[in-house]
GROMACS .gro file of C-alpha atoms in nm:
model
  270
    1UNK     CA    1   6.262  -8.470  -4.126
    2UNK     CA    2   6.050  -8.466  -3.811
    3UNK     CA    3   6.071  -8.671  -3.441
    4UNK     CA    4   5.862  -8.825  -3.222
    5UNK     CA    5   5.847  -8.913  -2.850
    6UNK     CA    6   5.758  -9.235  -2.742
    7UNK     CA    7   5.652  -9.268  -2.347
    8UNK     CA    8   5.526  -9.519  -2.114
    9UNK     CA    9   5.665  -9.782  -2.336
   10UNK     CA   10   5.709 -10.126  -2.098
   11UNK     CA   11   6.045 -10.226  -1.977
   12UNK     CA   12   6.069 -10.532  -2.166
   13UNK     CA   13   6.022 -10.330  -2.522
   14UNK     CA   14   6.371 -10.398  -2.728
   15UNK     CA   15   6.508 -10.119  -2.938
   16UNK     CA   16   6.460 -10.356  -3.237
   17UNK     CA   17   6.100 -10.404  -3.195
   18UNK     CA   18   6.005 -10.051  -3.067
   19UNK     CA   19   6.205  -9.924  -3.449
   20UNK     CA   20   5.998 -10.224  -3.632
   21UNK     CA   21   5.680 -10.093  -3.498
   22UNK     CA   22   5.704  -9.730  -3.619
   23UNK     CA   23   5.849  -9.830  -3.959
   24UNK     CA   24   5.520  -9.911  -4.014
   25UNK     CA   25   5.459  -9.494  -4.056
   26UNK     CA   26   5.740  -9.446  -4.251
   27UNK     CA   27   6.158  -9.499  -4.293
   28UNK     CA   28   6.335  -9.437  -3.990
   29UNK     CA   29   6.670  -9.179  -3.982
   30UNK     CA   30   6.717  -9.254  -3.598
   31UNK     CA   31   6.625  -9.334  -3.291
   32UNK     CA   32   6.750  -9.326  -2.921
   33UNK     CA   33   6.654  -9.487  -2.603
   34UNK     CA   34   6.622  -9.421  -2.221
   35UNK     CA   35   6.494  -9.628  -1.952
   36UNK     CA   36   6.411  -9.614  -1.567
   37UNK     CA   37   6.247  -9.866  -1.308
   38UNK     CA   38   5.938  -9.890  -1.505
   39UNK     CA   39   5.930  -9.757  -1.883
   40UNK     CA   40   6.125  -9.656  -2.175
   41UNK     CA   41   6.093  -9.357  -2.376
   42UNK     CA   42   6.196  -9.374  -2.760
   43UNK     CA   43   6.288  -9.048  -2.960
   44UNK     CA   44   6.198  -9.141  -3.293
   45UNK     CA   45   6.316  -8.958  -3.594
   46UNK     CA   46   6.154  -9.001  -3.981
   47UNK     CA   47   6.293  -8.890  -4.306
   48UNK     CA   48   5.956  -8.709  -4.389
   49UNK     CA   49   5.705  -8.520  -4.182
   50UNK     CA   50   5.441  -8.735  -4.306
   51UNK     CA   51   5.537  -9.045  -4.128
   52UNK     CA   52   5.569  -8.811  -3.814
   53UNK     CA   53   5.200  -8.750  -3.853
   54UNK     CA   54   5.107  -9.098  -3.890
   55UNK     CA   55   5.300  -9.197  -3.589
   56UNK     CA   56   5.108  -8.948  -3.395
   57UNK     CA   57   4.723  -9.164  -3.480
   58UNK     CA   58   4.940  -9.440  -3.245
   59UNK     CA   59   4.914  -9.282  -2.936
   60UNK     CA   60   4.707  -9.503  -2.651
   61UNK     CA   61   4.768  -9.780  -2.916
   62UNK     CA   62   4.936 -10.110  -2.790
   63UNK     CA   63   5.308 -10.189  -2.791
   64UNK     CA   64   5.420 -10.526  -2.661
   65UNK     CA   65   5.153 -10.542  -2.413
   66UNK     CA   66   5.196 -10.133  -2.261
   67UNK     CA   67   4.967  -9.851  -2.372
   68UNK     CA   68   5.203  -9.553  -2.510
   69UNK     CA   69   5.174  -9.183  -2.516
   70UNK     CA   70   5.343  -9.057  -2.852
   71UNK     CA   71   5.373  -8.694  -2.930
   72UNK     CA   72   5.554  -8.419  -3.116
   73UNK     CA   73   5.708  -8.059  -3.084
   74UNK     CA   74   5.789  -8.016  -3.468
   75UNK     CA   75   5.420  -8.169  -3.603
   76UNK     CA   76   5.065  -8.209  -3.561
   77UNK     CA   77   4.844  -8.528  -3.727
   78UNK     CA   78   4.662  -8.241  -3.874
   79UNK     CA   79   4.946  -8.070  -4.032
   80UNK     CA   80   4.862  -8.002  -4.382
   81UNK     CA   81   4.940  -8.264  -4.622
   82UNK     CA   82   5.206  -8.197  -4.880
   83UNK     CA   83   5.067  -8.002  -5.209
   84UNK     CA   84   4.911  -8.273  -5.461
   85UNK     CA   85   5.114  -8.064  -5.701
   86UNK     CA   86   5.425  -8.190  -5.581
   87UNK     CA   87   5.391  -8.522  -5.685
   88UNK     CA   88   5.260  -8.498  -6.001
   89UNK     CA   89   5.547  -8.487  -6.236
   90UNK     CA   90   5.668  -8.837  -6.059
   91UNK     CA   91   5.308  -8.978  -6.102
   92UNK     CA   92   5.331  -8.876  -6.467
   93UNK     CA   93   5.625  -9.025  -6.540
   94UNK     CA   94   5.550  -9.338  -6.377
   95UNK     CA   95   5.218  -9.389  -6.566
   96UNK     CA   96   5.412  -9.332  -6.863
   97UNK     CA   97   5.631  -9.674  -6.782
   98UNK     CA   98   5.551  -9.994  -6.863
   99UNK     CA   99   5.423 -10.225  -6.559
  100UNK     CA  100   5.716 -10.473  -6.617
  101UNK     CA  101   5.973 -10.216  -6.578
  102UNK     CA  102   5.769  -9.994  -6.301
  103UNK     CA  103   5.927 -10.019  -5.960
  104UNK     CA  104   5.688 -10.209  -5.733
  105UNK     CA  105   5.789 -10.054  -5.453
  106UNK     CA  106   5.601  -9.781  -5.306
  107UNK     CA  107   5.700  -9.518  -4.988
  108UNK     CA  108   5.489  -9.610  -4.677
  109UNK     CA  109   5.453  -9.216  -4.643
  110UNK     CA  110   5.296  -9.224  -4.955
  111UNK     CA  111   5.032  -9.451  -4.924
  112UNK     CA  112   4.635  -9.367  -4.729
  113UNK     CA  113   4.665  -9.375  -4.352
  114UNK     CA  114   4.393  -9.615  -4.345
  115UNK     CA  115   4.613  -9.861  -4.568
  116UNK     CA  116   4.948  -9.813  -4.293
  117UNK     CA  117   4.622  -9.916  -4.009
  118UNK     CA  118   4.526 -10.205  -4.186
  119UNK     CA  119   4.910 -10.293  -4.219
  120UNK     CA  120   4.922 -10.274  -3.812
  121UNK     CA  121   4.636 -10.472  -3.757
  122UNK     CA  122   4.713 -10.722  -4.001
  123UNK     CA  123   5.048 -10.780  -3.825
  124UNK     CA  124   4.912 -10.860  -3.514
  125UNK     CA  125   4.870 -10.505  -3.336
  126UNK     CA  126   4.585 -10.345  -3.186
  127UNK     CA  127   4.499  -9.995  -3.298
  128UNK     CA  128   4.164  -9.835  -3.167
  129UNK     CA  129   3.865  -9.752  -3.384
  130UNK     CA  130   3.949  -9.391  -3.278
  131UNK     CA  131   4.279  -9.397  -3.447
  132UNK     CA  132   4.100  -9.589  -3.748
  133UNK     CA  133   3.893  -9.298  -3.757
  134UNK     CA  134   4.110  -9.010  -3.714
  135UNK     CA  135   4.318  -9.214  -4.017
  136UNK     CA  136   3.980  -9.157  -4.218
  137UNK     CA  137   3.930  -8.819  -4.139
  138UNK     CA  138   4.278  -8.744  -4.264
  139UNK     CA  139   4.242  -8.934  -4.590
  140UNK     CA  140   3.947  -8.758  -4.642
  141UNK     CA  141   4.072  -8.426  -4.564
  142UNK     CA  142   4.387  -8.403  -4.756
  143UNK     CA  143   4.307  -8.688  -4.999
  144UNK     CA  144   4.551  -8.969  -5.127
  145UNK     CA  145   4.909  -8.889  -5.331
  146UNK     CA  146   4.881  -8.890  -5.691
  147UNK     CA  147   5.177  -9.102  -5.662
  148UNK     CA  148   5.003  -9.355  -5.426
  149UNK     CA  149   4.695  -9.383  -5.675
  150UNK     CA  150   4.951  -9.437  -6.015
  151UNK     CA  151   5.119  -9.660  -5.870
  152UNK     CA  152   4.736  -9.887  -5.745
  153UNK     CA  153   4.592  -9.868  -6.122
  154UNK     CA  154   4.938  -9.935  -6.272
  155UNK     CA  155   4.927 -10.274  -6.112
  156UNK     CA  156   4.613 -10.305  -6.232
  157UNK     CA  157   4.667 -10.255  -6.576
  158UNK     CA  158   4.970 -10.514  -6.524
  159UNK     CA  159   4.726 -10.780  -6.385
  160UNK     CA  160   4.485 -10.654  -6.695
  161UNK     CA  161   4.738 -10.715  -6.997
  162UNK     CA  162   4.887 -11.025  -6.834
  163UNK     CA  163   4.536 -11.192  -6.831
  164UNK     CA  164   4.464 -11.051  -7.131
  165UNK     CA  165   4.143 -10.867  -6.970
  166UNK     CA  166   4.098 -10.513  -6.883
  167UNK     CA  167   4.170 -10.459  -6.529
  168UNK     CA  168   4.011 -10.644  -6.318
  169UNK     CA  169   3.867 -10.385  -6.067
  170UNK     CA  170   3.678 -10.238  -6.337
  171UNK     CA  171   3.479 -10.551  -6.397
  172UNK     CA  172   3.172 -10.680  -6.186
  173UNK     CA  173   3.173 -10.900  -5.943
  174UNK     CA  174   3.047 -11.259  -6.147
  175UNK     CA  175   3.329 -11.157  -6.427
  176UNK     CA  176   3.632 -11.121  -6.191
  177UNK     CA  177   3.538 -11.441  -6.001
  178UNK     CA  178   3.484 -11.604  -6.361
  179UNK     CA  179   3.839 -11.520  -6.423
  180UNK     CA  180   4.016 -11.575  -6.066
  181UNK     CA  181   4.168 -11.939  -6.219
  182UNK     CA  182   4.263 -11.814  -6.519
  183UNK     CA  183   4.462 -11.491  -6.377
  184UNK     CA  184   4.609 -11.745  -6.087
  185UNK     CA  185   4.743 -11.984  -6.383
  186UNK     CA  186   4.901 -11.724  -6.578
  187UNK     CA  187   5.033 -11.558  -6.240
  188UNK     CA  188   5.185 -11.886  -6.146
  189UNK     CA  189   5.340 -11.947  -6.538
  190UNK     CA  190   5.489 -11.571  -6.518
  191UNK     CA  191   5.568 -11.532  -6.223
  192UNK     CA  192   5.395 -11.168  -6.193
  193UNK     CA  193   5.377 -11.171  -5.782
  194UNK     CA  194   5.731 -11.329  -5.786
  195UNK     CA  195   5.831 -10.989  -5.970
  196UNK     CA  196   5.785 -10.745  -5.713
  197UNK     CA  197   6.069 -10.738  -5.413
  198UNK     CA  198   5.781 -10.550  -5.170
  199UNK     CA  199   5.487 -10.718  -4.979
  200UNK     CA  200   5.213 -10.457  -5.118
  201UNK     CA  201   5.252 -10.543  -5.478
  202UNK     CA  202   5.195 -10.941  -5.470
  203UNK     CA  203   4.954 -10.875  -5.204
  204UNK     CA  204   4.752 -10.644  -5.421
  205UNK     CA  205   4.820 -10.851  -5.779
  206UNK     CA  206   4.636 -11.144  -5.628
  207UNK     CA  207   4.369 -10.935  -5.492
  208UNK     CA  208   4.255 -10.844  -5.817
  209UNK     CA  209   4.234 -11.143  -5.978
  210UNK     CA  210   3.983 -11.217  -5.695
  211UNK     CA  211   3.639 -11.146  -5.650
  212UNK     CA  212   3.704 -10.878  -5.421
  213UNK     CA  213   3.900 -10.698  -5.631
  214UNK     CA  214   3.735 -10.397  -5.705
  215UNK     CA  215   3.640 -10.380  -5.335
  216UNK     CA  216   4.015 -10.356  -5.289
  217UNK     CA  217   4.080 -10.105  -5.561
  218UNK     CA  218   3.853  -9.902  -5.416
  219UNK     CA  219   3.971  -9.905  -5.068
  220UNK     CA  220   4.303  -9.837  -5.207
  221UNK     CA  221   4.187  -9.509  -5.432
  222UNK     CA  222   3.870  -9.358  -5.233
  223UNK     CA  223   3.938  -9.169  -4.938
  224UNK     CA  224   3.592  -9.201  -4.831
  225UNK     CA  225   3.589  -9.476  -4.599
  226UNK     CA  226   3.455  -9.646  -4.302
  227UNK     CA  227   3.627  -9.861  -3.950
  228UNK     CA  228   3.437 -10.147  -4.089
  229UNK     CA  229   3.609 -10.154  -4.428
  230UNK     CA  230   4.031 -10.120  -4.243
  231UNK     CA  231   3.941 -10.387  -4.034
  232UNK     CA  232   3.806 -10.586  -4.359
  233UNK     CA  233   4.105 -10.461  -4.541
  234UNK     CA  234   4.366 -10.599  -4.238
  235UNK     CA  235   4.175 -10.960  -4.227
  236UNK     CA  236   4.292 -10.992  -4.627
  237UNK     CA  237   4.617 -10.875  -4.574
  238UNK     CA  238   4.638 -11.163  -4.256
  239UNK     CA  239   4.490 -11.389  -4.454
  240UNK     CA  240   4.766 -11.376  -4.760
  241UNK     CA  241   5.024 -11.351  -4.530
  242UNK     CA  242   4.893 -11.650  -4.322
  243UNK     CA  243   4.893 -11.835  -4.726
  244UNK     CA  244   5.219 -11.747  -4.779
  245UNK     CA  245   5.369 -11.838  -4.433
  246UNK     CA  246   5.225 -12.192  -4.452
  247UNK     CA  247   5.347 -12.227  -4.793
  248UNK     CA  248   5.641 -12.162  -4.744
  249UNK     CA  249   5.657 -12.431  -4.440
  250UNK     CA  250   5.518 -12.239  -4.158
  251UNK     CA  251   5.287 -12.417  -3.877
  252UNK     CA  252   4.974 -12.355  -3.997
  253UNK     CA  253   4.837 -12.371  -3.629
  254UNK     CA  254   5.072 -12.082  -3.552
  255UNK     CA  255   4.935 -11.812  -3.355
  256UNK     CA  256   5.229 -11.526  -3.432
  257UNK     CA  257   5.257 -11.504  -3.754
  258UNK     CA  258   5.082 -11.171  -3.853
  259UNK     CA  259   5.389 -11.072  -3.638
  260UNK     CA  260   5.657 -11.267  -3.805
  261UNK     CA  261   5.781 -11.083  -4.015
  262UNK     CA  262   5.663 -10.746  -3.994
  263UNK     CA  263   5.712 -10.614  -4.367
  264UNK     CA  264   5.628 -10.349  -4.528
  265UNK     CA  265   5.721 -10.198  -4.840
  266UNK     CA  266   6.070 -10.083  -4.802
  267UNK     CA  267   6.346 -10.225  -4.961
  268UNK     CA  268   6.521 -10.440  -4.686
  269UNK     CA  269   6.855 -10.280  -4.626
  270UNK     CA  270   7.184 -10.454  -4.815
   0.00000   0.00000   0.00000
């Protein structure tokens, strides 16, 4: 476990939102709040270090209209990533399982700190190129979870065997847009998005049975990275989420809905 302090967060901030933005980095244990005449402070703590670190790249980032300070005694955003080692005998195991019985969800710590950034800006936040870059850096440095990367090509070989195709990010560009009605008819008829309880899986399922898809895989798997390609990543997220808003009744003229709601990949609480 590891904490966080929030500062200079505006007056108007609710608890509920302030907790909603930093789930973002990870799950929350607890959190606590103080106020006087003209900002709150939030003490913030995480069930693993790692979301501590991520929650440190959001400092001078935007929170309900205030610029916050966020900072730590226990940890550093340059603290040394856990040992790849250590997450090996889960990855194996899980590569083992078949995609149909695989749980789709996957740990927020676990996944790049480029993906959690283009999860903020997607929903509506603004995060700086500096902390878009410092999120590269980091991914670059200590590389992505074994876990993380299992769990990216097992939904690919999902999307693969249920279109009866290999993968789709391993095939070029004119072949995966050849096949994007085909894996949407069968994805509709099976209900393979429908499967997963998290927002990352569907999201990522019906990238790759687009044409970007191994654009996607890659972003998802290669640490090596540039601002250009989170901010590319965050306008696909938007633009499923817009899809799916709208579809499901939503005023397509809306302009809060990369707010509303703000999911990530944790199982939503009984």
């Amino acid at each position: 476990m590891a904490s966080i302090v929030v500062t200079k967060i505006a007056t108007g901030t609710t608890d509920e939102q302030i907790v909603k933005f930093f789930s973002f980095c990870g799950k929350v244990k607890s959190s606590s709040f103080e106020q006087d005449t003209t900002h709150r402070t939030a003490y913030i703590e995480f069930e693993r270090e790692s979301a501590a670190r991520t929650a440190l790249l959001l400092n001078g980032g935007n929170l309900e209209g205030s610029l916050i300070e966020v900072s730590s005694k226990e940890v550093s955003n340059t603290s040394p990533a856990a040992s790849p080692a250590a997450t090996t005998d889960k990855a194996s195991q899980a590569a083992a399982m078949e995609v149909d019985t695989i749980n789709d969800n996957v740990a927020q710590e676990d996944k790049p700190r480029t993906a959690i950034l283009a999860q903020y800006l997607a929903h509506g936040y603004h995060i700086g190129d500096e902390a878009i870059q410092k999120a590269i850096d980091l991914d670059t440095k200590h590389g992505i979870s074994s876990k993380f990367i299992t769990y990216i090509k097992q939904l690919d070989t999902g999307v693969g065997k249920k279109t009866g195709e290999q993968p789709l990010s391993s095939q070029l560009y004119e072949k995966a847009q050849g096949l994007f009605g085909k894996a949407k008819e069968i994805d509709n008829q099976k209900g393979i998005s429908e499967k997963s309880t998290s927002w990352f899986g569907p999201y990522y399922q019906k990238a790759l049975a687009s044409p970007y898809a191994a654009k996607v895989q890659n972003f998802y798997t290669n640490a090596s990275k540039q601002v250009l390609d989170v901010h590319e990543e965050a306008l696909r997220i938007a633009a499923q989420k817009k899809e799916t808003f709208v579809r499901d009744g939503g005023d397509t003229n809306a302009t809060t809905i990369a707010k509303a709601p703000a999911d990530t990949d944790e199982k939503k609480s009984a």
